[in-house]
Amino acid sequence: MLLHLSTWQEVETYLSHSSGIIIPIGSTEQHGPTGLIGTDAICAEAIAKGVGEATQALVSPTINVGMALHHTAFPGTISLRPTTLIQVINDYITSLTKVGFTHYFFINGHGGNIATLKAAFSEVYSHVADLNLPKAHEVKCQVGNWFMCSSVYKLAKELYGDQEGSHATPSEVALTQYIYPDFIKQAPLTVEVAKGFPIYGAQDFRQHYPDGRMGSNPALATPEQGQKFYEVAVKELSQSYLEFIKSSAS
């Protein structure tokens, strides 16, 4: 059940038996010479829809732009500041809490969002309590990073070994190839790829990672592998969502 394809009456009916909602969040940022700029949002959205179907949970519209300031030296990247993203999360959850939602399960596709999301949750708990919303004390938030699922990590290790890397990875590129087979990109990739440099500002990032990749070889990706990543991620995160709802309700 997708929020944006539902009526308010359907949402009200849903709230009569569940106060949980899945919120996909990603990023709009460079992903190397063959990775789509929308990779992180595309992956999070597809997996969130799969989890929603598997668990009969409501899925919100995707937050497509995240915290990607370190990628902004590459054309096409759009980023929110951490403070802006915190306010966006706060406003999302406040709006939904006012009508009865209490359990927020974020399916995240971008590592750069993790720290900001955790900070946002602290802001949220304080904010809804200060507003004296009827169910403020029941509000709970959790992040499921699909790329950090144990089943995803295991599959990536089996398929790519050390060539998985940490950005513009073959696993995430494979998933986008499965979701959008008509938009598979080809480009020459150097055998040597930078890795191991700390992340500071945008210009420093581009200097150390000139083609945008971080230790990865996305040339290994195939749509068939992407389907496998989709299936294992949906299975693991569906279980995580159900456990979250169960533990939050107890």
PDB file of C-alpha atoms in Angstrom:
ATOM      1  CA  MET A   1       0.000   0.000   0.000  1.00  0.00           C
ATOM      2  CA  LEU A   2       1.615   3.225  -1.205  1.00  0.00           C
ATOM      3  CA  LEU A   3       0.679   6.414   0.620  1.00  0.00           C
ATOM      4  CA  HIS A   4       0.699   8.584  -2.491  1.00  0.00           C
ATOM      5  CA  LEU A   5      -1.640   6.184  -4.319  1.00  0.00           C
ATOM      6  CA  SER A   6      -4.084   5.975  -1.422  1.00  0.00           C
ATOM      7  CA  THR A   7      -7.001   8.137  -0.327  1.00  0.00           C
ATOM      8  CA  TRP A   8      -7.198   9.643   3.141  1.00  0.00           C
ATOM      9  CA  GLN A   9     -10.046   7.272   3.958  1.00  0.00           C
ATOM     10  CA  GLU A  10      -7.861   4.280   3.079  1.00  0.00           C
ATOM     11  CA  VAL A  11      -5.102   5.603   5.320  1.00  0.00           C
ATOM     12  CA  GLU A  12      -7.576   6.112   8.142  1.00  0.00           C
ATOM     13  CA  THR A  13      -8.713   2.507   7.760  1.00  0.00           C
ATOM     14  CA  TYR A  14      -5.098   1.342   7.786  1.00  0.00           C
ATOM     15  CA  LEU A  15      -4.500   3.230  11.036  1.00  0.00           C
ATOM     16  CA  SER A  16      -7.310   1.272  12.662  1.00  0.00           C
ATOM     17  CA  HIS A  17      -5.102  -1.816  12.644  1.00  0.00           C
ATOM     18  CA  SER A  18      -1.517  -0.530  12.295  1.00  0.00           C
ATOM     19  CA  SER A  19       0.430   2.564  13.294  1.00  0.00           C
ATOM     20  CA  GLY A  20       3.577   1.575  11.420  1.00  0.00           C
ATOM     21  CA  ILE A  21       4.868   3.106   8.192  1.00  0.00           C
ATOM     22  CA  ILE A  22       7.909   2.465   6.017  1.00  0.00           C
ATOM     23  CA  ILE A  23       9.808   5.519   4.770  1.00  0.00           C
ATOM     24  CA  PRO A  24      12.365   4.966   1.983  1.00  0.00           C
ATOM     25  CA  ILE A  25      15.250   7.435   1.971  1.00  0.00           C
ATOM     26  CA  GLY A  26      18.196   7.697  -0.384  1.00  0.00           C
ATOM     27  CA  SER A  27      20.318  10.299  -2.087  1.00  0.00           C
ATOM     28  CA  THR A  28      20.833  12.051  -5.416  1.00  0.00           C
ATOM     29  CA  GLU A  29      24.566  11.827  -5.982  1.00  0.00           C
ATOM     30  CA  GLN A  30      27.258  10.664  -8.364  1.00  0.00           C
ATOM     31  CA  HIS A  31      27.890   6.931  -8.506  1.00  0.00           C
ATOM     32  CA  GLY A  32      30.933   6.701 -10.719  1.00  0.00           C
ATOM     33  CA  PRO A  33      31.038   6.388 -14.522  1.00  0.00           C
ATOM     34  CA  THR A  34      28.375   3.654 -14.755  1.00  0.00           C
ATOM     35  CA  GLY A  35      26.161   4.288 -11.735  1.00  0.00           C
ATOM     36  CA  LEU A  36      22.912   6.230 -11.932  1.00  0.00           C
ATOM     37  CA  ILE A  37      22.823   9.461  -9.940  1.00  0.00           C
ATOM     38  CA  GLY A  38      19.589   8.303  -8.327  1.00  0.00           C
ATOM     39  CA  THR A  39      21.006   4.910  -7.281  1.00  0.00           C
ATOM     40  CA  ASP A  40      20.551   5.295  -3.522  1.00  0.00           C
ATOM     41  CA  ALA A  41      16.952   6.493  -3.776  1.00  0.00           C
ATOM     42  CA  ILE A  42      16.083   3.952  -6.498  1.00  0.00           C
ATOM     43  CA  CYS A  43      17.344   1.046  -4.391  1.00  0.00           C
ATOM     44  CA  ALA A  44      15.673   2.213  -1.181  1.00  0.00           C
ATOM     45  CA  GLU A  45      12.358   2.811  -2.917  1.00  0.00           C
ATOM     46  CA  ALA A  46      12.232  -0.558  -4.670  1.00  0.00           C
ATOM     47  CA  ILE A  47      13.167  -2.503  -1.546  1.00  0.00           C
ATOM     48  CA  ALA A  48      10.710  -0.502   0.585  1.00  0.00           C
ATOM     49  CA  LYS A  49       7.892  -1.345  -1.829  1.00  0.00           C
ATOM     50  CA  GLY A  50       8.884  -5.003  -1.634  1.00  0.00           C
ATOM     51  CA  VAL A  51       8.902  -4.936   2.156  1.00  0.00           C
ATOM     52  CA  GLY A  52       5.548  -3.141   2.166  1.00  0.00           C
ATOM     53  CA  GLU A  53       4.031  -5.837  -0.014  1.00  0.00           C
ATOM     54  CA  ALA A  54       5.512  -8.631   2.090  1.00  0.00           C
ATOM     55  CA  THR A  55       4.339  -7.171   5.410  1.00  0.00           C
ATOM     56  CA  GLN A  56       1.150  -5.369   4.319  1.00  0.00           C
ATOM     57  CA  ALA A  57       2.677  -2.116   5.561  1.00  0.00           C
ATOM     58  CA  LEU A  58       2.048   1.383   4.279  1.00  0.00           C
ATOM     59  CA  VAL A  59       4.980   2.913   2.366  1.00  0.00           C
ATOM     60  CA  SER A  60       5.501   6.677   2.219  1.00  0.00           C
ATOM     61  CA  PRO A  61       6.870   8.667  -0.732  1.00  0.00           C
ATOM     62  CA  THR A  62      10.638   8.374  -1.038  1.00  0.00           C
ATOM     63  CA  ILE A  63      12.943  11.045   0.349  1.00  0.00           C
ATOM     64  CA  ASN A  64      15.121  11.251  -2.755  1.00  0.00           C
ATOM     65  CA  VAL A  65      17.653  13.858  -1.630  1.00  0.00           C
ATOM     66  CA  GLY A  66      19.840  13.136   1.377  1.00  0.00           C
ATOM     67  CA  MET A  67      23.081  14.299   2.956  1.00  0.00           C
ATOM     68  CA  ALA A  68      25.682  14.095   0.181  1.00  0.00           C
ATOM     69  CA  LEU A  69      27.722  17.269   0.585  1.00  0.00           C
ATOM     70  CA  HIS A  70      30.973  15.377  -0.012  1.00  0.00           C
ATOM     71  CA  HIS A  71      29.793  14.438  -3.531  1.00  0.00           C
ATOM     72  CA  THR A  72      28.844  17.950  -4.643  1.00  0.00           C
ATOM     73  CA  ALA A  73      32.024  18.512  -6.700  1.00  0.00           C
ATOM     74  CA  PHE A  74      30.503  16.074  -9.239  1.00  0.00           C
ATOM     75  CA  PRO A  75      27.819  17.461 -11.599  1.00  0.00           C
ATOM     76  CA  GLY A  76      24.293  16.280 -10.870  1.00  0.00           C
ATOM     77  CA  THR A  77      24.654  15.734  -7.152  1.00  0.00           C
ATOM     78  CA  ILE A  78      21.997  17.429  -5.003  1.00  0.00           C
ATOM     79  CA  SER A  79      22.440  17.529  -1.243  1.00  0.00           C
ATOM     80  CA  LEU A  80      20.661  18.739   1.849  1.00  0.00           C
ATOM     81  CA  ARG A  81      22.679  20.042   4.764  1.00  0.00           C
ATOM     82  CA  PRO A  82      22.467  17.807   7.840  1.00  0.00           C
ATOM     83  CA  THR A  83      20.440  20.484   9.635  1.00  0.00           C
ATOM     84  CA  THR A  84      17.991  20.655   6.714  1.00  0.00           C
ATOM     85  CA  LEU A  85      17.571  16.886   6.530  1.00  0.00           C
ATOM     86  CA  ILE A  86      16.961  16.758  10.283  1.00  0.00           C
ATOM     87  CA  GLN A  87      14.150  19.292   9.885  1.00  0.00           C
ATOM     88  CA  VAL A  88      12.684  17.366   6.931  1.00  0.00           C
ATOM     89  CA  ILE A  89      12.581  14.165   8.998  1.00  0.00           C
ATOM     90  CA  ASN A  90      11.115  16.093  11.931  1.00  0.00           C
ATOM     91  CA  ASP A  91       8.349  17.557   9.764  1.00  0.00           C
ATOM     92  CA  TYR A  92       7.561  14.199   8.132  1.00  0.00           C
ATOM     93  CA  ILE A  93       7.181  12.419  11.423  1.00  0.00           C
ATOM     94  CA  THR A  94       5.347  15.251  13.162  1.00  0.00           C
ATOM     95  CA  SER A  95       2.743  15.341  10.375  1.00  0.00           C
ATOM     96  CA  LEU A  96       2.219  11.603  10.524  1.00  0.00           C
ATOM     97  CA  THR A  97       2.178  11.430  14.326  1.00  0.00           C
ATOM     98  CA  LYS A  98      -0.614  14.015  14.485  1.00  0.00           C
ATOM     99  CA  VAL A  99      -2.973  11.526  12.785  1.00  0.00           C
ATOM    100  CA  GLY A 100      -1.911   8.423  14.701  1.00  0.00           C
ATOM    101  CA  PHE A 101       1.273   6.919  13.261  1.00  0.00           C
ATOM    102  CA  THR A 102       3.856   5.987  15.874  1.00  0.00           C
ATOM    103  CA  HIS A 103       6.334   3.472  14.378  1.00  0.00           C
ATOM    104  CA  TYR A 104       8.651   4.764  11.657  1.00  0.00           C
ATOM    105  CA  PHE A 105      10.874   2.297   9.795  1.00  0.00           C
ATOM    106  CA  PHE A 106      13.296   4.029   7.443  1.00  0.00           C
ATOM    107  CA  ILE A 107      14.741   1.922   4.647  1.00  0.00           C
ATOM    108  CA  ASN A 108      17.947   3.734   3.785  1.00  0.00           C
ATOM    109  CA  GLY A 109      20.093   3.499   0.672  1.00  0.00           C
ATOM    110  CA  HIS A 110      22.881   5.960   1.535  1.00  0.00           C
ATOM    111  CA  GLY A 111      25.598   5.668   4.149  1.00  0.00           C
ATOM    112  CA  GLY A 112      25.888   9.450   4.403  1.00  0.00           C
ATOM    113  CA  ASN A 113      22.364   9.610   5.835  1.00  0.00           C
ATOM    114  CA  ILE A 114      23.003   7.377   8.837  1.00  0.00           C
ATOM    115  CA  ALA A 115      24.493   9.875  11.302  1.00  0.00           C
ATOM    116  CA  THR A 116      21.968  12.572  10.350  1.00  0.00           C
ATOM    117  CA  LEU A 117      19.030  10.180  10.726  1.00  0.00           C
ATOM    118  CA  LYS A 118      20.143   9.206  14.220  1.00  0.00           C
ATOM    119  CA  ALA A 119      20.416  12.877  15.182  1.00  0.00           C
ATOM    120  CA  ALA A 120      17.009  13.557  13.616  1.00  0.00           C
ATOM    121  CA  PHE A 121      15.361  10.868  15.720  1.00  0.00           C
ATOM    122  CA  SER A 122      16.557  12.553  18.903  1.00  0.00           C
ATOM    123  CA  GLU A 123      15.106  15.833  17.656  1.00  0.00           C
ATOM    124  CA  VAL A 124      11.831  14.103  16.771  1.00  0.00           C
ATOM    125  CA  TYR A 125      11.304  12.487  20.176  1.00  0.00           C
ATOM    126  CA  SER A 126      11.807  15.832  21.898  1.00  0.00           C
ATOM    127  CA  HIS A 127       9.725  17.802  19.401  1.00  0.00           C
ATOM    128  CA  VAL A 128       6.599  15.622  19.427  1.00  0.00           C
ATOM    129  CA  ALA A 129       6.751  15.501  23.230  1.00  0.00           C
ATOM    130  CA  ASP A 130       6.994  19.306  23.430  1.00  0.00           C
ATOM    131  CA  LEU A 131       3.906  19.541  21.219  1.00  0.00           C
ATOM    132  CA  ASN A 132       2.037  17.248  23.628  1.00  0.00           C
ATOM    133  CA  LEU A 133       0.784  15.098  20.761  1.00  0.00           C
ATOM    134  CA  PRO A 134      -1.535  12.334  22.050  1.00  0.00           C
ATOM    135  CA  LYS A 135       0.799   9.483  21.080  1.00  0.00           C
ATOM    136  CA  ALA A 136       4.133  11.269  21.432  1.00  0.00           C
ATOM    137  CA  HIS A 137       5.357   8.817  24.068  1.00  0.00           C
ATOM    138  CA  GLU A 138       4.788   5.916  21.637  1.00  0.00           C
ATOM    139  CA  VAL A 139       6.861   7.328  18.776  1.00  0.00           C
ATOM    140  CA  LYS A 140       9.787   5.105  17.794  1.00  0.00           C
ATOM    141  CA  CYS A 141      12.102   5.266  14.788  1.00  0.00           C
ATOM    142  CA  GLN A 142      14.446   2.689  13.308  1.00  0.00           C
ATOM    143  CA  VAL A 143      16.773   2.573  10.296  1.00  0.00           C
ATOM    144  CA  GLY A 144      17.219  -0.451   8.064  1.00  0.00           C
ATOM    145  CA  ASN A 145      20.236   0.115   5.795  1.00  0.00           C
ATOM    146  CA  TRP A 146      19.651  -2.360   2.962  1.00  0.00           C
ATOM    147  CA  PHE A 147      23.323  -2.415   1.951  1.00  0.00           C
ATOM    148  CA  MET A 148      24.306  -3.403   5.502  1.00  0.00           C
ATOM    149  CA  CYS A 149      21.966  -6.394   5.705  1.00  0.00           C
ATOM    150  CA  SER A 150      23.952  -9.510   6.619  1.00  0.00           C
ATOM    151  CA  SER A 151      22.448 -11.400   3.667  1.00  0.00           C
ATOM    152  CA  VAL A 152      23.407  -8.600   1.263  1.00  0.00           C
ATOM    153  CA  TYR A 153      26.937  -8.400   2.645  1.00  0.00           C
ATOM    154  CA  LYS A 154      27.354 -12.160   2.323  1.00  0.00           C
ATOM    155  CA  LEU A 155      26.111 -12.212  -1.271  1.00  0.00           C
ATOM    156  CA  ALA A 156      28.323  -9.267  -2.260  1.00  0.00           C
ATOM    157  CA  LYS A 157      31.342 -10.991  -0.755  1.00  0.00           C
ATOM    158  CA  GLU A 158      30.574 -14.189  -2.665  1.00  0.00           C
ATOM    159  CA  LEU A 159      30.056 -12.390  -5.977  1.00  0.00           C
ATOM    160  CA  TYR A 160      32.665  -9.638  -5.875  1.00  0.00           C
ATOM    161  CA  GLY A 161      35.105 -10.212  -3.028  1.00  0.00           C
ATOM    162  CA  ASP A 162      37.258  -7.150  -2.392  1.00  0.00           C
ATOM    163  CA  GLN A 163      36.009  -5.520  -5.606  1.00  0.00           C
ATOM    164  CA  GLU A 164      32.707  -4.614  -3.902  1.00  0.00           C
ATOM    165  CA  GLY A 165      34.329  -1.454  -2.505  1.00  0.00           C
ATOM    166  CA  SER A 166      32.319   1.102  -0.545  1.00  0.00           C
ATOM    167  CA  HIS A 167      30.764   3.469  -3.113  1.00  0.00           C
ATOM    168  CA  ALA A 168      29.430   2.955  -6.637  1.00  0.00           C
ATOM    169  CA  THR A 169      29.526  -0.704  -5.687  1.00  0.00           C
ATOM    170  CA  PRO A 170      28.632  -3.542  -8.054  1.00  0.00           C
ATOM    171  CA  SER A 171      25.870  -4.639  -5.660  1.00  0.00           C
ATOM    172  CA  GLU A 172      23.981  -1.343  -5.809  1.00  0.00           C
ATOM    173  CA  VAL A 173      24.634  -0.916  -9.537  1.00  0.00           C
ATOM    174  CA  ALA A 174      23.339  -4.458 -10.118  1.00  0.00           C
ATOM    175  CA  LEU A 175      20.172  -3.620  -8.191  1.00  0.00           C
ATOM    176  CA  THR A 176      19.525  -0.529 -10.341  1.00  0.00           C
ATOM    177  CA  GLN A 177      20.132  -2.628 -13.454  1.00  0.00           C
ATOM    178  CA  TYR A 178      17.449  -5.044 -12.273  1.00  0.00           C
ATOM    179  CA  ILE A 179      15.015  -2.221 -11.514  1.00  0.00           C
ATOM    180  CA  TYR A 180      15.761  -0.159 -14.646  1.00  0.00           C
ATOM    181  CA  PRO A 181      17.124  -2.538 -17.316  1.00  0.00           C
ATOM    182  CA  ASP A 182      16.680   0.119 -20.014  1.00  0.00           C
ATOM    183  CA  PHE A 183      19.122   2.447 -18.271  1.00  0.00           C
ATOM    184  CA  ILE A 184      22.199   0.240 -17.920  1.00  0.00           C
ATOM    185  CA  LYS A 185      25.285   2.353 -18.488  1.00  0.00           C
ATOM    186  CA  GLN A 186      28.607   1.369 -20.009  1.00  0.00           C
ATOM    187  CA  ALA A 187      31.861   3.264 -19.656  1.00  0.00           C
ATOM    188  CA  PRO A 188      35.582   2.463 -19.538  1.00  0.00           C
ATOM    189  CA  LEU A 189      36.794   1.838 -16.002  1.00  0.00           C
ATOM    190  CA  THR A 190      40.414   1.902 -14.908  1.00  0.00           C
ATOM    191  CA  VAL A 191      41.706  -1.239 -13.259  1.00  0.00           C
ATOM    192  CA  GLU A 192      43.242   0.817 -10.477  1.00  0.00           C
ATOM    193  CA  VAL A 193      40.642   2.469  -8.287  1.00  0.00           C
ATOM    194  CA  ALA A 194      41.256   4.715  -5.300  1.00  0.00           C
ATOM    195  CA  LYS A 195      40.350   3.526  -1.828  1.00  0.00           C
ATOM    196  CA  GLY A 196      41.124   4.126   1.820  1.00  0.00           C
ATOM    197  CA  PHE A 197      41.138   7.922   1.900  1.00  0.00           C
ATOM    198  CA  PRO A 198      39.107   9.622   4.651  1.00  0.00           C
ATOM    199  CA  ILE A 199      36.113  11.714   3.627  1.00  0.00           C
ATOM    200  CA  TYR A 200      36.358  15.478   4.144  1.00  0.00           C
ATOM    201  CA  GLY A 201      35.036  18.192   1.815  1.00  0.00           C
ATOM    202  CA  ALA A 202      33.726  17.879  -1.741  1.00  0.00           C
ATOM    203  CA  GLN A 203      36.869  19.033  -3.559  1.00  0.00           C
ATOM    204  CA  ASP A 204      39.059  16.806  -1.410  1.00  0.00           C
ATOM    205  CA  PHE A 205      36.779  13.851  -2.181  1.00  0.00           C
ATOM    206  CA  ARG A 206      36.977  14.401  -5.930  1.00  0.00           C
ATOM    207  CA  GLN A 207      40.744  14.851  -5.771  1.00  0.00           C
ATOM    208  CA  HIS A 208      41.194  11.493  -4.051  1.00  0.00           C
ATOM    209  CA  TYR A 209      38.387   9.652  -5.886  1.00  0.00           C
ATOM    210  CA  PRO A 210      38.566  11.243  -9.360  1.00  0.00           C
ATOM    211  CA  ASP A 211      36.007   9.006 -11.117  1.00  0.00           C
ATOM    212  CA  GLY A 212      33.716   8.798  -8.065  1.00  0.00           C
ATOM    213  CA  ARG A 213      34.320   5.150  -7.186  1.00  0.00           C
ATOM    214  CA  MET A 214      35.672   4.044  -3.829  1.00  0.00           C
ATOM    215  CA  GLY A 215      37.484   0.745  -4.250  1.00  0.00           C
ATOM    216  CA  SER A 216      34.705  -0.720  -6.376  1.00  0.00           C
ATOM    217  CA  ASN A 217      34.380  -2.483  -9.720  1.00  0.00           C
ATOM    218  CA  PRO A 218      30.796  -1.939 -10.908  1.00  0.00           C
ATOM    219  CA  ALA A 219      31.675  -3.569 -14.255  1.00  0.00           C
ATOM    220  CA  LEU A 220      30.994  -6.872 -12.455  1.00  0.00           C
ATOM    221  CA  ALA A 221      27.302  -6.013 -11.968  1.00  0.00           C
ATOM    222  CA  THR A 222      24.477  -7.773 -13.818  1.00  0.00           C
ATOM    223  CA  PRO A 223      20.681  -7.431 -13.599  1.00  0.00           C
ATOM    224  CA  GLU A 224      20.416 -11.078 -12.552  1.00  0.00           C
ATOM    225  CA  GLN A 225      22.640 -10.390  -9.553  1.00  0.00           C
ATOM    226  CA  GLY A 226      20.513  -7.323  -8.828  1.00  0.00           C
ATOM    227  CA  GLN A 227      17.429  -9.509  -8.532  1.00  0.00           C
ATOM    228  CA  LYS A 228      19.210 -11.649  -5.965  1.00  0.00           C
ATOM    229  CA  PHE A 229      20.154  -8.583  -3.922  1.00  0.00           C
ATOM    230  CA  TYR A 230      16.568  -7.363  -4.091  1.00  0.00           C
ATOM    231  CA  GLU A 231      15.174 -10.669  -2.888  1.00  0.00           C
ATOM    232  CA  VAL A 232      17.539 -11.138   0.055  1.00  0.00           C
ATOM    233  CA  ALA A 233      17.219  -7.507   1.154  1.00  0.00           C
ATOM    234  CA  VAL A 234      13.413  -7.611   1.053  1.00  0.00           C
ATOM    235  CA  LYS A 235      13.353 -10.844   3.019  1.00  0.00           C
ATOM    236  CA  GLU A 236      15.711  -9.629   5.748  1.00  0.00           C
ATOM    237  CA  LEU A 237      14.193  -6.163   6.101  1.00  0.00           C
ATOM    238  CA  SER A 238      10.660  -7.556   6.146  1.00  0.00           C
ATOM    239  CA  GLN A 239      11.638  -9.593   9.170  1.00  0.00           C
ATOM    240  CA  SER A 240      13.293  -6.549  10.738  1.00  0.00           C
ATOM    241  CA  TYR A 241      10.168  -4.453  10.200  1.00  0.00           C
ATOM    242  CA  LEU A 242       7.871  -7.053  11.734  1.00  0.00           C
ATOM    243  CA  GLU A 243      10.178  -7.427  14.744  1.00  0.00           C
ATOM    244  CA  PHE A 244      10.282  -3.631  15.131  1.00  0.00           C
ATOM    245  CA  ILE A 245       6.492  -3.366  15.094  1.00  0.00           C
ATOM    246  CA  LYS A 246       6.121  -6.255  17.510  1.00  0.00           C
ATOM    247  CA  SER A 247       8.689  -4.955  19.991  1.00  0.00           C
ATOM    248  CA  SER A 248       7.340  -1.400  19.780  1.00  0.00           C
ATOM    249  CA  ALA A 249       3.813  -2.568  20.465  1.00  0.00           C
ATOM    250  CA  SER A 250       4.775  -4.536  23.563  1.00  0.00           C
TER     251      SER A 250
END
